[in-house]
Amino acid sequence: MKKLLTFTVIMIVAFSLFAGMASAHVTVQPKETSQGQYEVFTVRVPSENEEVPTTKIEVKFPAEVNITRFEPKAGWKYEVQKDASDKITSVTWTAEGEGLTPTDFGQFNMQGKVADDATEIVWKAYQTYKDGSVVEWVGAPDADKPASVTVVNPGDGSAHDHGHGEKSMDSAVNDHGAKEQVSEETTTSSSSNAPLYLSIAALIVGLLSLGLSFRKRS
């Protein structure tokens, strides 16, 4: 009975660890868009540190996207960086107050155009905490600190049939938000629940094995 209790406690701890890791990533939504599309992208930032608040987040923009506008966010200021051709290459949001506490998450909206020949957008992000520590979300999809990736599907050319194709930030955010809510629920559910399912399966298998072991001994 003592062994059974110990094993159960270990499995519960493992389950909690995996579930926490799955929900702590910096992500950029939506997860899919189209070539030539004017899109509102949302940077979602959890504060994974259990003691220190997040005070700064930097996101770099690859050549596959041209970000040109940013939605103001209360309590935060932003600064953009540009290259020699005046293209915005990154943005840094900095908290004017406490920042994101361990129980908070933040959403930062920005708008831009996806390149006509893009196949994916890799968003490298750098999350800075109040104590000066930095978490670099720049790795491969299977890394501990993966960069968020937006898959780019072939375009239908509709973005080029309406002038510059750009919508206002308010209307774009509303349209994007409605689509993203469904997409994000599906994406987040599938990605964050995978470790949960594995942990539950491992717990059940472990308990069954332990039960059979005790049964054989008796």
PDB file of C-alpha atoms in Angstrom:
ATOM      1  CA  MET A   1       0.000   0.000   0.000  1.00  0.00           C
ATOM      2  CA  LYS A   2       2.898   2.325   0.806  1.00  0.00           C
ATOM      3  CA  LYS A   3       4.446   1.701  -2.623  1.00  0.00           C
ATOM      4  CA  LEU A   4       1.108   2.388  -4.290  1.00  0.00           C
ATOM      5  CA  LEU A   5       0.734   5.700  -2.454  1.00  0.00           C
ATOM      6  CA  THR A   6       4.288   6.775  -3.336  1.00  0.00           C
ATOM      7  CA  PHE A   7       3.816   5.918  -6.997  1.00  0.00           C
ATOM      8  CA  THR A   8       0.527   7.843  -7.135  1.00  0.00           C
ATOM      9  CA  VAL A   9       2.112  10.957  -5.631  1.00  0.00           C
ATOM     10  CA  ILE A  10       4.964  10.815  -8.182  1.00  0.00           C
ATOM     11  CA  MET A  11       2.537  10.536 -11.083  1.00  0.00           C
ATOM     12  CA  ILE A  12       0.453  13.478  -9.838  1.00  0.00           C
ATOM     13  CA  VAL A  13       3.565  15.649  -9.584  1.00  0.00           C
ATOM     14  CA  ALA A  14       4.614  14.651 -13.109  1.00  0.00           C
ATOM     15  CA  PHE A  15       1.150  15.421 -14.417  1.00  0.00           C
ATOM     16  CA  SER A  16       1.175  18.887 -12.841  1.00  0.00           C
ATOM     17  CA  LEU A  17       4.640  19.616 -14.219  1.00  0.00           C
ATOM     18  CA  PHE A  18       3.729  18.644 -17.787  1.00  0.00           C
ATOM     19  CA  ALA A  19       0.455  20.581 -17.706  1.00  0.00           C
ATOM     20  CA  GLY A  20       2.232  23.698 -16.446  1.00  0.00           C
ATOM     21  CA  MET A  21       4.946  23.476 -19.097  1.00  0.00           C
ATOM     22  CA  ALA A  22       2.404  23.121 -21.888  1.00  0.00           C
ATOM     23  CA  SER A  23       0.548  26.316 -20.983  1.00  0.00           C
ATOM     24  CA  ALA A  24       3.542  28.598 -20.390  1.00  0.00           C
ATOM     25  CA  HIS A  25       4.763  29.281 -23.937  1.00  0.00           C
ATOM     26  CA  VAL A  26       4.792  32.676 -25.625  1.00  0.00           C
ATOM     27  CA  THR A  27       2.705  32.282 -28.784  1.00  0.00           C
ATOM     28  CA  VAL A  28       1.614  34.366 -31.754  1.00  0.00           C
ATOM     29  CA  GLN A  29      -1.900  33.895 -33.128  1.00  0.00           C
ATOM     30  CA  PRO A  30      -3.356  32.981 -35.551  1.00  0.00           C
ATOM     31  CA  LYS A  31      -1.582  29.719 -36.230  1.00  0.00           C
ATOM     32  CA  GLU A  32      -2.525  29.854 -39.912  1.00  0.00           C
ATOM     33  CA  THR A  33      -2.858  32.660 -42.454  1.00  0.00           C
ATOM     34  CA  SER A  34      -2.583  33.153 -46.229  1.00  0.00           C
ATOM     35  CA  GLN A  35      -0.008  34.594 -48.614  1.00  0.00           C
ATOM     36  CA  GLY A  36      -0.548  38.286 -49.334  1.00  0.00           C
ATOM     37  CA  GLN A  37      -3.015  38.577 -46.442  1.00  0.00           C
ATOM     38  CA  TYR A  38      -3.322  41.652 -44.224  1.00  0.00           C
ATOM     39  CA  GLU A  39      -3.558  40.133 -40.769  1.00  0.00           C
ATOM     40  CA  VAL A  40      -3.826  41.083 -37.123  1.00  0.00           C
ATOM     41  CA  PHE A  41      -1.385  39.030 -35.080  1.00  0.00           C
ATOM     42  CA  THR A  42      -1.735  38.631 -31.325  1.00  0.00           C
ATOM     43  CA  VAL A  43       1.290  37.973 -29.125  1.00  0.00           C
ATOM     44  CA  ARG A  44       0.164  36.049 -26.044  1.00  0.00           C
ATOM     45  CA  VAL A  45       2.499  36.203 -23.083  1.00  0.00           C
ATOM     46  CA  PRO A  46       2.057  34.100 -19.929  1.00  0.00           C
ATOM     47  CA  SER A  47       4.204  34.837 -16.899  1.00  0.00           C
ATOM     48  CA  GLU A  48       5.726  31.389 -16.339  1.00  0.00           C
ATOM     49  CA  ASN A  49       7.967  32.505 -13.477  1.00  0.00           C
ATOM     50  CA  GLU A  50       6.135  31.707 -10.238  1.00  0.00           C
ATOM     51  CA  GLU A  51       7.689  34.573  -8.277  1.00  0.00           C
ATOM     52  CA  VAL A  52       8.892  37.346 -10.616  1.00  0.00           C
ATOM     53  CA  PRO A  53       6.655  39.387 -12.973  1.00  0.00           C
ATOM     54  CA  THR A  54       7.277  39.791 -16.707  1.00  0.00           C
ATOM     55  CA  THR A  55       8.255  43.384 -17.498  1.00  0.00           C
ATOM     56  CA  LYS A  56       9.311  43.247 -21.157  1.00  0.00           C
ATOM     57  CA  ILE A  57       8.611  41.246 -24.284  1.00  0.00           C
ATOM     58  CA  GLU A  58      10.460  41.582 -27.599  1.00  0.00           C
ATOM     59  CA  VAL A  59       9.306  39.961 -30.831  1.00  0.00           C
ATOM     60  CA  LYS A  60      11.419  39.856 -33.979  1.00  0.00           C
ATOM     61  CA  PHE A  61       9.817  39.965 -37.436  1.00  0.00           C
ATOM     62  CA  PRO A  62      11.222  37.744 -40.202  1.00  0.00           C
ATOM     63  CA  ALA A  63      11.233  38.702 -43.885  1.00  0.00           C
ATOM     64  CA  GLU A  64       7.999  36.750 -44.427  1.00  0.00           C
ATOM     65  CA  VAL A  65       5.880  39.451 -42.776  1.00  0.00           C
ATOM     66  CA  ASN A  66       5.788  43.261 -42.804  1.00  0.00           C
ATOM     67  CA  ILE A  67       4.362  44.545 -39.508  1.00  0.00           C
ATOM     68  CA  THR A  68       3.362  48.214 -39.657  1.00  0.00           C
ATOM     69  CA  ARG A  69       0.874  48.957 -36.881  1.00  0.00           C
ATOM     70  CA  PHE A  70       0.519  48.279 -33.163  1.00  0.00           C
ATOM     71  CA  GLU A  71      -2.501  48.550 -30.908  1.00  0.00           C
ATOM     72  CA  PRO A  72      -1.861  50.658 -27.773  1.00  0.00           C
ATOM     73  CA  LYS A  73      -2.023  48.657 -24.551  1.00  0.00           C
ATOM     74  CA  ALA A  74      -2.739  50.278 -21.207  1.00  0.00           C
ATOM     75  CA  GLY A  75       0.168  50.034 -18.786  1.00  0.00           C
ATOM     76  CA  TRP A  76       2.674  49.285 -21.534  1.00  0.00           C
ATOM     77  CA  LYS A  77       4.742  51.287 -23.991  1.00  0.00           C
ATOM     78  CA  TYR A  78       6.302  49.973 -27.162  1.00  0.00           C
ATOM     79  CA  GLU A  79       9.351  50.766 -29.243  1.00  0.00           C
ATOM     80  CA  VAL A  80      10.095  49.530 -32.757  1.00  0.00           C
ATOM     81  CA  GLN A  81      13.409  48.797 -34.422  1.00  0.00           C
ATOM     82  CA  LYS A  82      13.957  49.336 -38.160  1.00  0.00           C
ATOM     83  CA  ASP A  83      16.544  48.310 -40.734  1.00  0.00           C
ATOM     84  CA  ALA A  84      18.280  50.500 -43.322  1.00  0.00           C
ATOM     85  CA  SER A  85      15.267  50.307 -45.643  1.00  0.00           C
ATOM     86  CA  ASP A  86      12.977  51.615 -42.862  1.00  0.00           C
ATOM     87  CA  LYS A  87      11.232  48.231 -42.466  1.00  0.00           C
ATOM     88  CA  ILE A  88      10.202  47.418 -38.900  1.00  0.00           C
ATOM     89  CA  THR A  89      12.230  44.421 -37.804  1.00  0.00           C
ATOM     90  CA  SER A  90      11.099  44.024 -34.186  1.00  0.00           C
ATOM     91  CA  VAL A  91       9.004  45.518 -31.416  1.00  0.00           C
ATOM     92  CA  THR A  92       9.625  45.695 -27.672  1.00  0.00           C
ATOM     93  CA  TRP A  93       6.793  46.199 -25.202  1.00  0.00           C
ATOM     94  CA  THR A  94       7.892  47.433 -21.782  1.00  0.00           C
ATOM     95  CA  ALA A  95       5.697  47.582 -18.684  1.00  0.00           C
ATOM     96  CA  GLU A  96       5.185  50.996 -17.143  1.00  0.00           C
ATOM     97  CA  GLY A  97       4.079  49.430 -13.879  1.00  0.00           C
ATOM     98  CA  GLU A  98       4.449  46.042 -12.231  1.00  0.00           C
ATOM     99  CA  GLY A  99       4.071  44.049 -15.439  1.00  0.00           C
ATOM    100  CA  LEU A 100       2.551  40.577 -15.694  1.00  0.00           C
ATOM    101  CA  THR A 101       2.372  38.862 -12.332  1.00  0.00           C
ATOM    102  CA  PRO A 102       2.599  35.055 -12.025  1.00  0.00           C
ATOM    103  CA  THR A 103      -1.200  34.747 -12.383  1.00  0.00           C
ATOM    104  CA  ASP A 104      -1.448  37.127 -15.374  1.00  0.00           C
ATOM    105  CA  PHE A 105      -1.144  36.831 -19.120  1.00  0.00           C
ATOM    106  CA  GLY A 106      -0.992  39.613 -21.690  1.00  0.00           C
ATOM    107  CA  GLN A 107      -2.159  40.029 -25.291  1.00  0.00           C
ATOM    108  CA  PHE A 108      -0.407  42.443 -27.640  1.00  0.00           C
ATOM    109  CA  ASN A 109      -1.955  43.153 -31.048  1.00  0.00           C
ATOM    110  CA  MET A 110      -0.098  44.161 -34.195  1.00  0.00           C
ATOM    111  CA  GLN A 111      -1.040  44.354 -37.865  1.00  0.00           C
ATOM    112  CA  GLY A 112       0.843  43.695 -41.070  1.00  0.00           C
ATOM    113  CA  LYS A 113       0.994  42.013 -44.449  1.00  0.00           C
ATOM    114  CA  VAL A 114       2.147  38.470 -45.107  1.00  0.00           C
ATOM    115  CA  ALA A 115       4.634  38.119 -47.962  1.00  0.00           C
ATOM    116  CA  ASP A 116       3.275  36.745 -51.235  1.00  0.00           C
ATOM    117  CA  ASP A 117       5.784  33.866 -51.240  1.00  0.00           C
ATOM    118  CA  ALA A 118       5.799  33.050 -47.513  1.00  0.00           C
ATOM    119  CA  THR A 119       5.279  29.456 -46.367  1.00  0.00           C
ATOM    120  CA  GLU A 120       5.651  30.022 -42.626  1.00  0.00           C
ATOM    121  CA  ILE A 121       6.404  32.828 -40.173  1.00  0.00           C
ATOM    122  CA  VAL A 122       8.760  32.021 -37.308  1.00  0.00           C
ATOM    123  CA  TRP A 123       8.318  34.471 -34.446  1.00  0.00           C
ATOM    124  CA  LYS A 124      11.349  34.696 -32.153  1.00  0.00           C
ATOM    125  CA  ALA A 125      10.428  36.211 -28.798  1.00  0.00           C
ATOM    126  CA  TYR A 126      12.417  37.280 -25.749  1.00  0.00           C
ATOM    127  CA  GLN A 127      10.647  37.471 -22.387  1.00  0.00           C
ATOM    128  CA  THR A 128      12.332  39.555 -19.689  1.00  0.00           C
ATOM    129  CA  TYR A 129      11.500  39.357 -15.990  1.00  0.00           C
ATOM    130  CA  LYS A 130      11.813  42.015 -13.310  1.00  0.00           C
ATOM    131  CA  ASP A 131      14.971  40.385 -11.932  1.00  0.00           C
ATOM    132  CA  GLY A 132      16.681  40.767 -15.328  1.00  0.00           C
ATOM    133  CA  SER A 133      16.436  37.130 -16.378  1.00  0.00           C
ATOM    134  CA  VAL A 134      15.476  36.466 -20.005  1.00  0.00           C
ATOM    135  CA  VAL A 135      13.689  33.493 -21.548  1.00  0.00           C
ATOM    136  CA  GLU A 136      14.421  33.119 -25.263  1.00  0.00           C
ATOM    137  CA  TRP A 137      11.542  31.591 -27.211  1.00  0.00           C
ATOM    138  CA  VAL A 138      13.610  30.883 -30.324  1.00  0.00           C
ATOM    139  CA  GLY A 139      13.959  27.095 -30.544  1.00  0.00           C
ATOM    140  CA  ALA A 140      12.565  24.436 -32.865  1.00  0.00           C
ATOM    141  CA  PRO A 141       8.957  23.252 -32.360  1.00  0.00           C
ATOM    142  CA  ASP A 142      10.100  20.325 -30.191  1.00  0.00           C
ATOM    143  CA  ALA A 143      12.492  22.418 -28.076  1.00  0.00           C
ATOM    144  CA  ASP A 144      11.908  23.386 -24.443  1.00  0.00           C
ATOM    145  CA  LYS A 145      11.615  27.033 -25.501  1.00  0.00           C
ATOM    146  CA  PRO A 146      10.114  26.899 -29.011  1.00  0.00           C
ATOM    147  CA  ALA A 147       9.533  29.885 -31.261  1.00  0.00           C
ATOM    148  CA  SER A 148       5.893  30.320 -32.230  1.00  0.00           C
ATOM    149  CA  VAL A 149       5.174  29.455 -35.884  1.00  0.00           C
ATOM    150  CA  THR A 150       2.372  30.645 -38.153  1.00  0.00           C
ATOM    151  CA  VAL A 151       1.756  28.403 -41.161  1.00  0.00           C
ATOM    152  CA  VAL A 152       1.140  30.362 -44.390  1.00  0.00           C
ATOM    153  CA  ASN A 153      -1.229  28.821 -46.928  1.00  0.00           C
ATOM    154  CA  PRO A 154      -1.308  29.716 -50.635  1.00  0.00           C
ATOM    155  CA  GLY A 155      -3.188  32.961 -51.247  1.00  0.00           C
ATOM    156  CA  ASP A 156      -6.158  33.453 -53.562  1.00  0.00           C
ATOM    157  CA  GLY A 157      -5.135  36.956 -54.656  1.00  0.00           C
ATOM    158  CA  SER A 158      -8.147  38.641 -53.041  1.00  0.00           C
ATOM    159  CA  ALA A 159      -5.952  40.921 -50.934  1.00  0.00           C
ATOM    160  CA  HIS A 160      -4.678  42.547 -54.123  1.00  0.00           C
ATOM    161  CA  ASP A 161      -8.155  43.260 -55.536  1.00  0.00           C
ATOM    162  CA  HIS A 162      -9.112  45.936 -53.016  1.00  0.00           C
ATOM    163  CA  GLY A 163      -6.485  48.654 -53.227  1.00  0.00           C
ATOM    164  CA  HIS A 164      -3.924  48.084 -50.535  1.00  0.00           C
ATOM    165  CA  GLY A 165      -6.255  45.548 -48.902  1.00  0.00           C
ATOM    166  CA  GLU A 166      -5.821  46.940 -45.417  1.00  0.00           C
ATOM    167  CA  LYS A 167      -8.632  47.124 -42.879  1.00  0.00           C
ATOM    168  CA  SER A 168      -8.782  49.354 -39.850  1.00  0.00           C
ATOM    169  CA  MET A 169      -7.218  47.954 -36.704  1.00  0.00           C
ATOM    170  CA  ASP A 170     -10.587  47.837 -34.889  1.00  0.00           C
ATOM    171  CA  SER A 171     -12.406  45.903 -37.618  1.00  0.00           C
ATOM    172  CA  ALA A 172      -9.424  43.646 -38.197  1.00  0.00           C
ATOM    173  CA  VAL A 173      -9.131  42.861 -34.495  1.00  0.00           C
ATOM    174  CA  ASN A 174     -12.846  42.060 -34.294  1.00  0.00           C
ATOM    175  CA  ASP A 175     -12.795  39.816 -37.354  1.00  0.00           C
ATOM    176  CA  HIS A 176      -9.555  38.217 -36.286  1.00  0.00           C
ATOM    177  CA  GLY A 177     -10.746  37.722 -32.726  1.00  0.00           C
ATOM    178  CA  ALA A 178     -13.857  35.826 -33.781  1.00  0.00           C
ATOM    179  CA  LYS A 179     -11.854  33.441 -35.987  1.00  0.00           C
ATOM    180  CA  GLU A 180      -9.000  33.171 -33.539  1.00  0.00           C
ATOM    181  CA  GLN A 181     -11.159  32.224 -30.595  1.00  0.00           C
ATOM    182  CA  VAL A 182     -12.254  29.012 -32.305  1.00  0.00           C
ATOM    183  CA  SER A 183      -8.799  28.368 -33.786  1.00  0.00           C
ATOM    184  CA  GLU A 184      -7.011  29.048 -30.515  1.00  0.00           C
ATOM    185  CA  GLU A 185      -9.362  26.860 -28.515  1.00  0.00           C
ATOM    186  CA  THR A 186      -8.678  23.975 -30.898  1.00  0.00           C
ATOM    187  CA  THR A 187      -4.931  24.596 -31.156  1.00  0.00           C
ATOM    188  CA  THR A 188      -4.397  25.215 -27.464  1.00  0.00           C
ATOM    189  CA  SER A 189      -6.552  22.283 -26.499  1.00  0.00           C
ATOM    190  CA  SER A 190      -4.668  19.858 -28.747  1.00  0.00           C
ATOM    191  CA  SER A 191      -1.215  21.140 -27.832  1.00  0.00           C
ATOM    192  CA  SER A 192      -1.695  21.681 -24.104  1.00  0.00           C
ATOM    193  CA  ASN A 193      -3.713  18.509 -23.530  1.00  0.00           C
ATOM    194  CA  ALA A 194      -1.166  16.152 -25.084  1.00  0.00           C
ATOM    195  CA  PRO A 195       1.059  16.034 -21.970  1.00  0.00           C
ATOM    196  CA  LEU A 196      -2.094  15.755 -19.871  1.00  0.00           C
ATOM    197  CA  TYR A 197      -3.290  12.697 -21.765  1.00  0.00           C
ATOM    198  CA  LEU A 198       0.152  11.113 -21.623  1.00  0.00           C
ATOM    199  CA  SER A 199       0.386  11.699 -17.880  1.00  0.00           C
ATOM    200  CA  ILE A 200      -3.055  10.204 -17.260  1.00  0.00           C
ATOM    201  CA  ALA A 201      -2.249   7.207 -19.463  1.00  0.00           C
ATOM    202  CA  ALA A 202       1.065   6.685 -17.656  1.00  0.00           C
ATOM    203  CA  LEU A 203      -0.686   6.918 -14.293  1.00  0.00           C
ATOM    204  CA  ILE A 204      -3.312   4.343 -15.264  1.00  0.00           C
ATOM    205  CA  VAL A 205      -0.725   1.940 -16.715  1.00  0.00           C
ATOM    206  CA  GLY A 206       1.468   2.336 -13.656  1.00  0.00           C
ATOM    207  CA  LEU A 207      -1.382   1.709 -11.243  1.00  0.00           C
ATOM    208  CA  LEU A 208      -2.535  -1.353 -13.184  1.00  0.00           C
ATOM    209  CA  SER A 209       1.000  -2.756 -13.248  1.00  0.00           C
ATOM    210  CA  LEU A 210       1.415  -2.168  -9.535  1.00  0.00           C
ATOM    211  CA  GLY A 211      -1.958  -3.766  -8.829  1.00  0.00           C
ATOM    212  CA  LEU A 212      -1.058  -6.860 -10.836  1.00  0.00           C
ATOM    213  CA  SER A 213       2.260  -7.079  -9.029  1.00  0.00           C
ATOM    214  CA  PHE A 214       0.540  -7.088  -5.613  1.00  0.00           C
ATOM    215  CA  ARG A 215      -2.004  -9.613  -6.872  1.00  0.00           C
ATOM    216  CA  LYS A 216       0.714 -12.036  -7.993  1.00  0.00           C
ATOM    217  CA  ARG A 217       2.481 -11.764  -4.636  1.00  0.00           C
ATOM    218  CA  SER A 218      -0.696 -12.549  -2.777  1.00  0.00           C
TER     219      SER A 218
END
